[in-house]
mmCIF file of C-alpha atoms and ligand atoms in Angstrom:
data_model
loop_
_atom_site.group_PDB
_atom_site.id
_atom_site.type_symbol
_atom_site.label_atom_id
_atom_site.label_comp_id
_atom_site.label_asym_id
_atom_site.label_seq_id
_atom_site.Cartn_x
_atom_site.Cartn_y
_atom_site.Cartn_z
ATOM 1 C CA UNK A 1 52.094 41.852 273.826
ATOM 2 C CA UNK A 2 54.378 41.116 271.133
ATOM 3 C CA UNK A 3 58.211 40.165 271.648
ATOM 4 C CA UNK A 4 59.150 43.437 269.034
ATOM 5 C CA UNK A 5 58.249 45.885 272.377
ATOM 6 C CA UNK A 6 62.026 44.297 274.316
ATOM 7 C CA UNK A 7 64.129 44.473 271.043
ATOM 8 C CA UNK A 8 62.433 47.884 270.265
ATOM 9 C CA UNK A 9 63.134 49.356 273.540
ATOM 10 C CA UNK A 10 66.349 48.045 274.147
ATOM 11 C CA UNK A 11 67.171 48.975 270.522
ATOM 12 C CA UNK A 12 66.178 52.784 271.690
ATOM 13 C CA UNK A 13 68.365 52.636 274.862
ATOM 14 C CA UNK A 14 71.166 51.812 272.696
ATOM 15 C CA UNK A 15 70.596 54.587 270.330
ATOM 16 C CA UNK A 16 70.358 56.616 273.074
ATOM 17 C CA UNK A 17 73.910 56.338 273.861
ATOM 18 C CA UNK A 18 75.715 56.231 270.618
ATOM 19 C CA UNK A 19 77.290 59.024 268.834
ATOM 20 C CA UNK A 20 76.268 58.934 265.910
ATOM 21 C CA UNK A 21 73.772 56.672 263.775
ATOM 22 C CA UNK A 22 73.893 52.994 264.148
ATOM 23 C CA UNK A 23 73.717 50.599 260.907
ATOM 24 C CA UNK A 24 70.325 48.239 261.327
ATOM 25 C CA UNK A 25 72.617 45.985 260.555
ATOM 26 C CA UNK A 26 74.741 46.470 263.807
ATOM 27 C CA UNK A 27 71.627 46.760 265.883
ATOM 28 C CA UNK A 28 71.079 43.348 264.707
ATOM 29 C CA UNK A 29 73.821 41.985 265.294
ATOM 30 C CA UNK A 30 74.084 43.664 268.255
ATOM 31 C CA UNK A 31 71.265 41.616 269.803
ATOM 32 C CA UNK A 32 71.228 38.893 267.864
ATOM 33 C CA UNK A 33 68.198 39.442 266.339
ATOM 34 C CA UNK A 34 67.280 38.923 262.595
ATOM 35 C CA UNK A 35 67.778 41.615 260.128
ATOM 36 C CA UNK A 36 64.315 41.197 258.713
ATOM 37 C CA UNK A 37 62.343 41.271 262.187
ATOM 38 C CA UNK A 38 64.683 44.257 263.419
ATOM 39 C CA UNK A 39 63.967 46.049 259.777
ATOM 40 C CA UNK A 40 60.064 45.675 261.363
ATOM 41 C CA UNK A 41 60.755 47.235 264.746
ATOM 42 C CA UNK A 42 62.703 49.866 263.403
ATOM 43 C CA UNK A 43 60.163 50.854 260.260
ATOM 44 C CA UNK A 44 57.153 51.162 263.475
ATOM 45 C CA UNK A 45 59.849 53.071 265.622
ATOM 46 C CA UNK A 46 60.046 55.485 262.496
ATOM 47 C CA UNK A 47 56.959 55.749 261.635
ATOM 48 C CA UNK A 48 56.024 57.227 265.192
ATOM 49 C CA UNK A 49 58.330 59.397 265.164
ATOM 50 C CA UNK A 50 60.999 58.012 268.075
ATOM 51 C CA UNK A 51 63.659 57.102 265.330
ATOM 52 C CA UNK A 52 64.825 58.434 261.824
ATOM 53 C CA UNK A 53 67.496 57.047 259.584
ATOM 54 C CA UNK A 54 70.206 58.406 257.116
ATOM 55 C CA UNK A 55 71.409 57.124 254.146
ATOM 56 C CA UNK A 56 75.182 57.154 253.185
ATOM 57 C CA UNK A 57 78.675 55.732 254.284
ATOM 58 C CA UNK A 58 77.913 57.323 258.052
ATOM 59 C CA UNK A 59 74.154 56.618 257.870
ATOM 60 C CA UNK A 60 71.956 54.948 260.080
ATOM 61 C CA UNK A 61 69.817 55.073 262.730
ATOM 62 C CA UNK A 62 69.394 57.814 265.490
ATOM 63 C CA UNK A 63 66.696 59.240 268.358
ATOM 64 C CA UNK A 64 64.810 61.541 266.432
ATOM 65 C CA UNK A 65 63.938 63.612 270.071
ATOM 66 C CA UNK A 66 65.965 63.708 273.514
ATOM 67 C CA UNK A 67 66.177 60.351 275.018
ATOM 68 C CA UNK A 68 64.210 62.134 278.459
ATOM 69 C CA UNK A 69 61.304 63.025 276.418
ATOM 70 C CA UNK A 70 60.611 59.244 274.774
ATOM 71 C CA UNK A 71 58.629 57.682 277.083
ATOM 72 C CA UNK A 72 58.677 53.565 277.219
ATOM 73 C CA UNK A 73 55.127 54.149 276.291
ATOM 74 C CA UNK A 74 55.255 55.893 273.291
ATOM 75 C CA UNK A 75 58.303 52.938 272.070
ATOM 76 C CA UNK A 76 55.496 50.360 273.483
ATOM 77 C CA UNK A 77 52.437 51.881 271.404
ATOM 78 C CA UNK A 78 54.542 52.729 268.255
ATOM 79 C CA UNK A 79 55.381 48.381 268.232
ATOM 80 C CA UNK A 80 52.162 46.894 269.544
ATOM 81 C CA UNK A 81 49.871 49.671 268.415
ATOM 82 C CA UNK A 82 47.688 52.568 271.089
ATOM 83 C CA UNK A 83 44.046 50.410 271.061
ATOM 84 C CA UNK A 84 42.910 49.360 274.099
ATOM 85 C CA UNK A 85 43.395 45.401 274.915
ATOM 86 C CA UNK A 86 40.323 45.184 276.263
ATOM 87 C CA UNK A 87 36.895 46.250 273.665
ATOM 88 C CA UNK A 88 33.935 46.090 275.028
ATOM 89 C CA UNK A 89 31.647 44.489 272.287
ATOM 90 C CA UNK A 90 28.544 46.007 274.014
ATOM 91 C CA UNK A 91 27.307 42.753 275.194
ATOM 92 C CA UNK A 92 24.285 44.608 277.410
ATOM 93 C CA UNK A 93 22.637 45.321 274.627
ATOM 94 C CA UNK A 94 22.487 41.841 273.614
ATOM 95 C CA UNK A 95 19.778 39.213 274.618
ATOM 96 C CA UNK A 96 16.515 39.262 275.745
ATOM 97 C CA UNK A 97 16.985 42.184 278.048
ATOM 98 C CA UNK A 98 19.101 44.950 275.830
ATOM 99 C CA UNK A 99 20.005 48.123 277.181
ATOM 100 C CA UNK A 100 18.393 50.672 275.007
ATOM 101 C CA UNK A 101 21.049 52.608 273.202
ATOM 102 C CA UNK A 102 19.850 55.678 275.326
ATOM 103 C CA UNK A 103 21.170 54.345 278.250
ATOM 104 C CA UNK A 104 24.367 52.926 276.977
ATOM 105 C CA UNK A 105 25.951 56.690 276.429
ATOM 106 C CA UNK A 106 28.395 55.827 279.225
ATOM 107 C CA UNK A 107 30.342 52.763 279.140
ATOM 108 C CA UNK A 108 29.579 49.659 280.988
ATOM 109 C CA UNK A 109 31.158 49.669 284.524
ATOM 110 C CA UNK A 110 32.834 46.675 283.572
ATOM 111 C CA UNK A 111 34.117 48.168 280.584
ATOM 112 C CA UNK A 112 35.414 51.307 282.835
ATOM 113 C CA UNK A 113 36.838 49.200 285.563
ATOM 114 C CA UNK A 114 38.916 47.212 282.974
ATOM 115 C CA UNK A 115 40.159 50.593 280.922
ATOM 116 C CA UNK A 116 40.535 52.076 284.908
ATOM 117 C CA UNK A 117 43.320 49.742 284.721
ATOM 118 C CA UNK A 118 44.733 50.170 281.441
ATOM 119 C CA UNK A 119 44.936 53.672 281.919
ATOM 120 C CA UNK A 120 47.115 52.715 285.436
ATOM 121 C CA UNK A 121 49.058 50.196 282.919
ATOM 122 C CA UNK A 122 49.952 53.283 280.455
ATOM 123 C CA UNK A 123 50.721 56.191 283.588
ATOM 124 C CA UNK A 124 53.378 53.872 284.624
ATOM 125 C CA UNK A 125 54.620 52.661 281.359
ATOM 126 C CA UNK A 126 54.536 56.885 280.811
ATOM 127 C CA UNK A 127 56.620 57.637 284.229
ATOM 128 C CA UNK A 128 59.534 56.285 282.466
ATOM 129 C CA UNK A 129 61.871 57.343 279.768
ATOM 130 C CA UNK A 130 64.256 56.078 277.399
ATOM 131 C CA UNK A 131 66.888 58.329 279.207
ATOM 132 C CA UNK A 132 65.570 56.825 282.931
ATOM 133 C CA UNK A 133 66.614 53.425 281.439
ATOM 134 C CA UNK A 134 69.420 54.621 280.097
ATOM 135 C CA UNK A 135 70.992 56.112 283.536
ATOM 136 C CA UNK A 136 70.050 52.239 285.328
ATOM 137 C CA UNK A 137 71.510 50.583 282.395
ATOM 138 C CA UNK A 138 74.759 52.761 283.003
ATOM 139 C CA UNK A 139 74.443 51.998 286.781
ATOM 140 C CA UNK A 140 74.367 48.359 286.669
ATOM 141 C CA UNK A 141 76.732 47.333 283.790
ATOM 142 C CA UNK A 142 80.292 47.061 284.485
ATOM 143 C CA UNK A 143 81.681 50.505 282.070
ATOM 144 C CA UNK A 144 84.024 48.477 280.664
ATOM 145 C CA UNK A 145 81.061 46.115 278.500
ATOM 146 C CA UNK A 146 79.225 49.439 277.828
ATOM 147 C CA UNK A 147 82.613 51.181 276.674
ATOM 148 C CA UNK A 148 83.413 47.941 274.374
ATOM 149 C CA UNK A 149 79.607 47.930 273.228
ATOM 150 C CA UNK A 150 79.740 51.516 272.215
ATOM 151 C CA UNK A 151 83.014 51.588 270.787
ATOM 152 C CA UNK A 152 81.858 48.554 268.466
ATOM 153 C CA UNK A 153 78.700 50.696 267.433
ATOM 154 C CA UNK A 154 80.772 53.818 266.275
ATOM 155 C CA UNK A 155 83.116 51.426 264.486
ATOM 156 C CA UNK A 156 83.775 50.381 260.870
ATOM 157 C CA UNK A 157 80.038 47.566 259.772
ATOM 158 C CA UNK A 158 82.098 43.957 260.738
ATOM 159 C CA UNK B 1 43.308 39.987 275.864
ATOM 160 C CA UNK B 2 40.809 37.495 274.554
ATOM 161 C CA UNK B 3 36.932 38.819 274.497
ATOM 162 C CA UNK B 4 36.161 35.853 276.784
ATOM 163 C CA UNK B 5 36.787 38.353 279.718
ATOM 164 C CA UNK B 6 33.666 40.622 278.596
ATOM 165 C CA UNK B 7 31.722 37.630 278.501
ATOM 166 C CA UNK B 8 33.047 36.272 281.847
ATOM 167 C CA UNK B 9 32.410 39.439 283.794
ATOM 168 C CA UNK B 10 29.024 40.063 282.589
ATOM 169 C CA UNK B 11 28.443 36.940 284.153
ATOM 170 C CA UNK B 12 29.845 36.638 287.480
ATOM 171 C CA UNK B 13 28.006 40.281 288.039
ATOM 172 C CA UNK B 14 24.615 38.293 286.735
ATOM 173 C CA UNK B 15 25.771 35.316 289.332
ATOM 174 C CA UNK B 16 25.748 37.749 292.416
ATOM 175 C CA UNK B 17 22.280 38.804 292.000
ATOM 176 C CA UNK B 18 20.333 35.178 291.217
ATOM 177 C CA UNK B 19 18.994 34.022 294.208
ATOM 178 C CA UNK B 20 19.276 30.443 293.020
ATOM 179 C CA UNK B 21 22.153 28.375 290.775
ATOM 180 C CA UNK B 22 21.534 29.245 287.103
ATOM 181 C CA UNK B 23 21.995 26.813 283.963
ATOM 182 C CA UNK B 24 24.152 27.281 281.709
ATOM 183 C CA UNK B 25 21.853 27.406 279.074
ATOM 184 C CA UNK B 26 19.947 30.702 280.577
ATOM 185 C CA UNK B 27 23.425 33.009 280.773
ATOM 186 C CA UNK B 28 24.029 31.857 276.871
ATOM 187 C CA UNK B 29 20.415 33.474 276.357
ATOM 188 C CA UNK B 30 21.171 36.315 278.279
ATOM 189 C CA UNK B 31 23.275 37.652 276.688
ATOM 190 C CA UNK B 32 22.986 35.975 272.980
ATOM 191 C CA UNK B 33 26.022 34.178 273.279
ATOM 192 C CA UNK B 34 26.781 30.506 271.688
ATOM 193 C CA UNK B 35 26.428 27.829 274.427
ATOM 194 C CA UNK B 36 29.463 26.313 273.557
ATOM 195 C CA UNK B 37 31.428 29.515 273.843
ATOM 196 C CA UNK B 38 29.709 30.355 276.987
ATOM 197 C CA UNK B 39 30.950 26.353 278.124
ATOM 198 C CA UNK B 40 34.267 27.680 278.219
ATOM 199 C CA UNK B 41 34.449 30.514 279.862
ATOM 200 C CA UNK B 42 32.131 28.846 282.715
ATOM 201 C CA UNK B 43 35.058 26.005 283.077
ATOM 202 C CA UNK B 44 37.605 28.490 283.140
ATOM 203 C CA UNK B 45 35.391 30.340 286.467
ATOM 204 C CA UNK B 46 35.242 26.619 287.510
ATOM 205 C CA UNK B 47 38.388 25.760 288.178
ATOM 206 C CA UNK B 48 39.706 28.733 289.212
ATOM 207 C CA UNK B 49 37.018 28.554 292.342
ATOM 208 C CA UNK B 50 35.426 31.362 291.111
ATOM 209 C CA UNK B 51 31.957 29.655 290.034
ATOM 210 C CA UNK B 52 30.631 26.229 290.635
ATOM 211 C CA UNK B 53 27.791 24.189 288.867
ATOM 212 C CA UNK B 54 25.248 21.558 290.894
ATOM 213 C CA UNK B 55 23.357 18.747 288.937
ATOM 214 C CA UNK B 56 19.440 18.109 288.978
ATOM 215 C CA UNK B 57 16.339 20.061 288.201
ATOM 216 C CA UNK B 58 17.502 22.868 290.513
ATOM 217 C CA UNK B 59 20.989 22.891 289.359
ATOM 218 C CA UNK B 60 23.376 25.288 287.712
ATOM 219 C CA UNK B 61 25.955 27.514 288.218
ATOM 220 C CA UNK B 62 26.998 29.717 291.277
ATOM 221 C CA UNK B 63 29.375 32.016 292.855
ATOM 222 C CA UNK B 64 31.414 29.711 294.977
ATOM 223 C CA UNK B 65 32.760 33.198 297.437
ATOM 224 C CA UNK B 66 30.750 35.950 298.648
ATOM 225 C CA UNK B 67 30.946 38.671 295.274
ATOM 226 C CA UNK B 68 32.474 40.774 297.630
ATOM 227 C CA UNK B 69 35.561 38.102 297.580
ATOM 228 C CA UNK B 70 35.544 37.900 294.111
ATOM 229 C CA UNK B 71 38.135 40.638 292.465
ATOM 230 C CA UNK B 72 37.967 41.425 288.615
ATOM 231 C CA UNK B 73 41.935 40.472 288.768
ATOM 232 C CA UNK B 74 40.991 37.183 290.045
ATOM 233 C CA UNK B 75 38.174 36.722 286.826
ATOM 234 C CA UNK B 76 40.610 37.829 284.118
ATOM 235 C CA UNK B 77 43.109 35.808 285.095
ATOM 236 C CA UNK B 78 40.662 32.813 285.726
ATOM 237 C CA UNK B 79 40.090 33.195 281.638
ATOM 238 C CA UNK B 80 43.193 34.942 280.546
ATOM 239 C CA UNK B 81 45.951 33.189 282.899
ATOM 240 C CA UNK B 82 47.993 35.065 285.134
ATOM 241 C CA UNK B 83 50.961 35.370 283.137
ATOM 242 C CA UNK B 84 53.124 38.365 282.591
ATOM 243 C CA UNK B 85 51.644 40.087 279.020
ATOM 244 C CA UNK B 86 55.656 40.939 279.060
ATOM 245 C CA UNK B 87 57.980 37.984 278.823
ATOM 246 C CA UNK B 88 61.305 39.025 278.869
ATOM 247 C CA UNK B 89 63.920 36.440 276.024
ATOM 248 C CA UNK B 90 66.969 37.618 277.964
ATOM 249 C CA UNK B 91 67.762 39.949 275.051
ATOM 250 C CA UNK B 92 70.353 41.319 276.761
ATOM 251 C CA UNK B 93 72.477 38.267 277.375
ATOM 252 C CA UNK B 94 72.806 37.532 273.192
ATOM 253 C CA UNK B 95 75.101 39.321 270.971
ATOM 254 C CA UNK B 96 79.005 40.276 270.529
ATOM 255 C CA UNK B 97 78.739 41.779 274.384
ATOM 256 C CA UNK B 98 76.503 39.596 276.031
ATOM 257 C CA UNK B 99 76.066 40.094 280.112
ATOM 258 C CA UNK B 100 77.462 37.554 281.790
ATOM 259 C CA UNK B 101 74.347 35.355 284.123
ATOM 260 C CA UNK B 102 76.582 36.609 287.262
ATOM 261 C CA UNK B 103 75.270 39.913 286.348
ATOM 262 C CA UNK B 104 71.489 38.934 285.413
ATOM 263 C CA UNK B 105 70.784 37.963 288.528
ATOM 264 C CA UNK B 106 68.075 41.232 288.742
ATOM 265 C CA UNK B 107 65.575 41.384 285.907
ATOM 266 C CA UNK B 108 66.798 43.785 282.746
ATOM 267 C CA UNK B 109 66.032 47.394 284.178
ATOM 268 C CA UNK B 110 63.931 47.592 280.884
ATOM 269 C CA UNK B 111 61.796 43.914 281.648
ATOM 270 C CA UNK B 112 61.172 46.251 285.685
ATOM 271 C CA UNK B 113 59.914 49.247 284.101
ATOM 272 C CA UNK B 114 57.349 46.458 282.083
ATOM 273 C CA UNK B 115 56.186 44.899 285.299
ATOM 274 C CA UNK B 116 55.775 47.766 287.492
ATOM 275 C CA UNK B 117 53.401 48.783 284.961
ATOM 276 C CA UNK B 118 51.487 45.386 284.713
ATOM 277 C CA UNK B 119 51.515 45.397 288.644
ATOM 278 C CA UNK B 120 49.883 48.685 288.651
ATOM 279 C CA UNK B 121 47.478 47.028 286.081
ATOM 280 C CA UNK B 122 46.786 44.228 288.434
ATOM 281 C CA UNK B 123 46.104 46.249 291.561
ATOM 282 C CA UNK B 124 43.667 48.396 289.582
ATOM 283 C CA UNK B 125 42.103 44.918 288.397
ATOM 284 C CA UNK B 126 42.507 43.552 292.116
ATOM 285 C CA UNK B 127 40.476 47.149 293.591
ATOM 286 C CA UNK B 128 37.043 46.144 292.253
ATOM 287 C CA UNK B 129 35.259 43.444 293.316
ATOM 288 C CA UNK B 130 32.296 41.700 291.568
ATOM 289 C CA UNK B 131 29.829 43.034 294.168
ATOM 290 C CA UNK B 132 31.460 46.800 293.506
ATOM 291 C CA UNK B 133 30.487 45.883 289.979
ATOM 292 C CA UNK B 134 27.025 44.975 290.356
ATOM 293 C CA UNK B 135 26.195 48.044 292.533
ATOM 294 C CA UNK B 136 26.930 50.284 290.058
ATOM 295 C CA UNK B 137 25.297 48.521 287.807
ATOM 296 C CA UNK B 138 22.184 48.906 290.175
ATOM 297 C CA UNK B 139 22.533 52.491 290.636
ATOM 298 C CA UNK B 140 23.120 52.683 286.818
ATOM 299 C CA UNK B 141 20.288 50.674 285.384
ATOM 300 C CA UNK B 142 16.135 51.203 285.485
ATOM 301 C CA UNK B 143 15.172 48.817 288.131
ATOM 302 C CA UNK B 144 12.116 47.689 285.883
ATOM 303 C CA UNK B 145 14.757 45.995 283.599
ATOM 304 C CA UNK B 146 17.281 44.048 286.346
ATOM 305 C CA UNK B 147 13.974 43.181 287.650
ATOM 306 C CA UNK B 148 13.073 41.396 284.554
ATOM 307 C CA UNK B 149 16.184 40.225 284.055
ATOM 308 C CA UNK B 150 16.456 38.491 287.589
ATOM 309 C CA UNK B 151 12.814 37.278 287.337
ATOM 310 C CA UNK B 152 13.440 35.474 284.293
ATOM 311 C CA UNK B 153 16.685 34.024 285.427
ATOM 312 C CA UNK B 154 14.649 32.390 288.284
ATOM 313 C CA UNK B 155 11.998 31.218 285.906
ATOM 314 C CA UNK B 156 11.673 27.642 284.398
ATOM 315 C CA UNK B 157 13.839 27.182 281.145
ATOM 316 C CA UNK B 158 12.334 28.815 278.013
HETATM 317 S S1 FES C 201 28.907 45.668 277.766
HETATM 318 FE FE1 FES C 201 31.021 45.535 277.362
HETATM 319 S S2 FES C 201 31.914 45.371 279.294
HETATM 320 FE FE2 FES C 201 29.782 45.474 279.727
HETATM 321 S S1 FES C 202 66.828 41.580 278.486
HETATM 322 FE FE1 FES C 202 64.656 41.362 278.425
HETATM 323 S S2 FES C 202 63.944 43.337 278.739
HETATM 324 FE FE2 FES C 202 66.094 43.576 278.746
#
């Protein structure tokens, strides 16, 4: 898993709480994180559909949807991509004793045990939106850091 | 995930159903894989007390537990480590409003939502056990061909 999937989801929990569009720049700064690797996580957030930015003096970027119907999953696919980490390269039909294609219509039951468990990986990662994380984000951090860090968002780029 | 888990799975399920220890040499043939390849995976089994090789004319490799023991959890992580595919950088303590460690005592609520789903990943993984996997693989294949396949195992190197 690549390190894009924390920024990209904690740049979506942010978005989810400002106003109005947010600079890339001030994400970046925000976190710390280099222009050119946020400018990477934002152009895969865009592309599948979670975010959408504006040009102009008030542009930036936004949520394209409600915060409760972006799931972490759909943040997590849109960075790291929807394959499966596990392929199955057919290895049964390898060797001196290959499974004839006829009976290979079903996967291997190794093959379905391990995507048994990516498909538990992506229910749970599915359970949970942007707007879930939001509301424990808002629980656990003192109001005043969150006020400050919003305020700083809406403000003038610095 | 690397493909070594395929590989590594295929054989433990092979393992459970040879009467005797198997070289090294005969899983490579198998299933058509390079020896040296194969080499590594079988260390990896080794030393997580998964498999275990004896010397001599006889010799080869073996489950070490009953396959009953063995989970598919306890394989992958044998070849993949049992690392979190999620590392958390602490993202949240950079920036102009950085959280203070006092309040980081709890993983991010963001780095949670990533390990519940991993743990519901590994307790998929941890459900099936190698002999689970090689009695569907009984039910699922003709009996002529594991026949074969077992015979040949047991036969003198070729
Ligand atoms: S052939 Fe790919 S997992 Fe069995
Ligand atoms: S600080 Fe790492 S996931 Fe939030």
């Amino acid at each position: 898993m690549s390190g894009g999937v924390e920024w990209a989801l904690h740049c979506c929990v942010v978005l989810s709480g400002a106003e109005r569009p947010v600079p890339a720049q001030r994400l970046a700064q925000l976190h710390d994180v280099s222009p050119t690797y946020l400018a990477k996580q934002l152009q895969a957030l865009s592309r599948a559909g979670i975010v959408r930015s504006s040009q102009g003096a008030a542009g930036g970027y936004a949520l394209v949807r409600d915060p409760g119907e972006v799931t972490v999953l759909d943040v997590v696919e849109a960075v790291d991509g929807a394959g499966p980490a596990f392929v199955c390269t057919e290895v049964r039909q390898c060797g001196p004793f290959p499974a004839p294609p006829r009976d290979c219509a079903r996967a291997c039951p190794i093959a379905r045990a391990m995507h048994d468990a990516e498909r538990a990986w992506r229910a749970s990662l599915r359970s949970v939106t942007i707007a879930d994380l939001a509301g424990t984000v808002a629980d656990e951090v003192p109001p005043e850091r969150l006020g400050a860090a919003l305020q700083w968002l809406r403000g003038p780029a610095g």
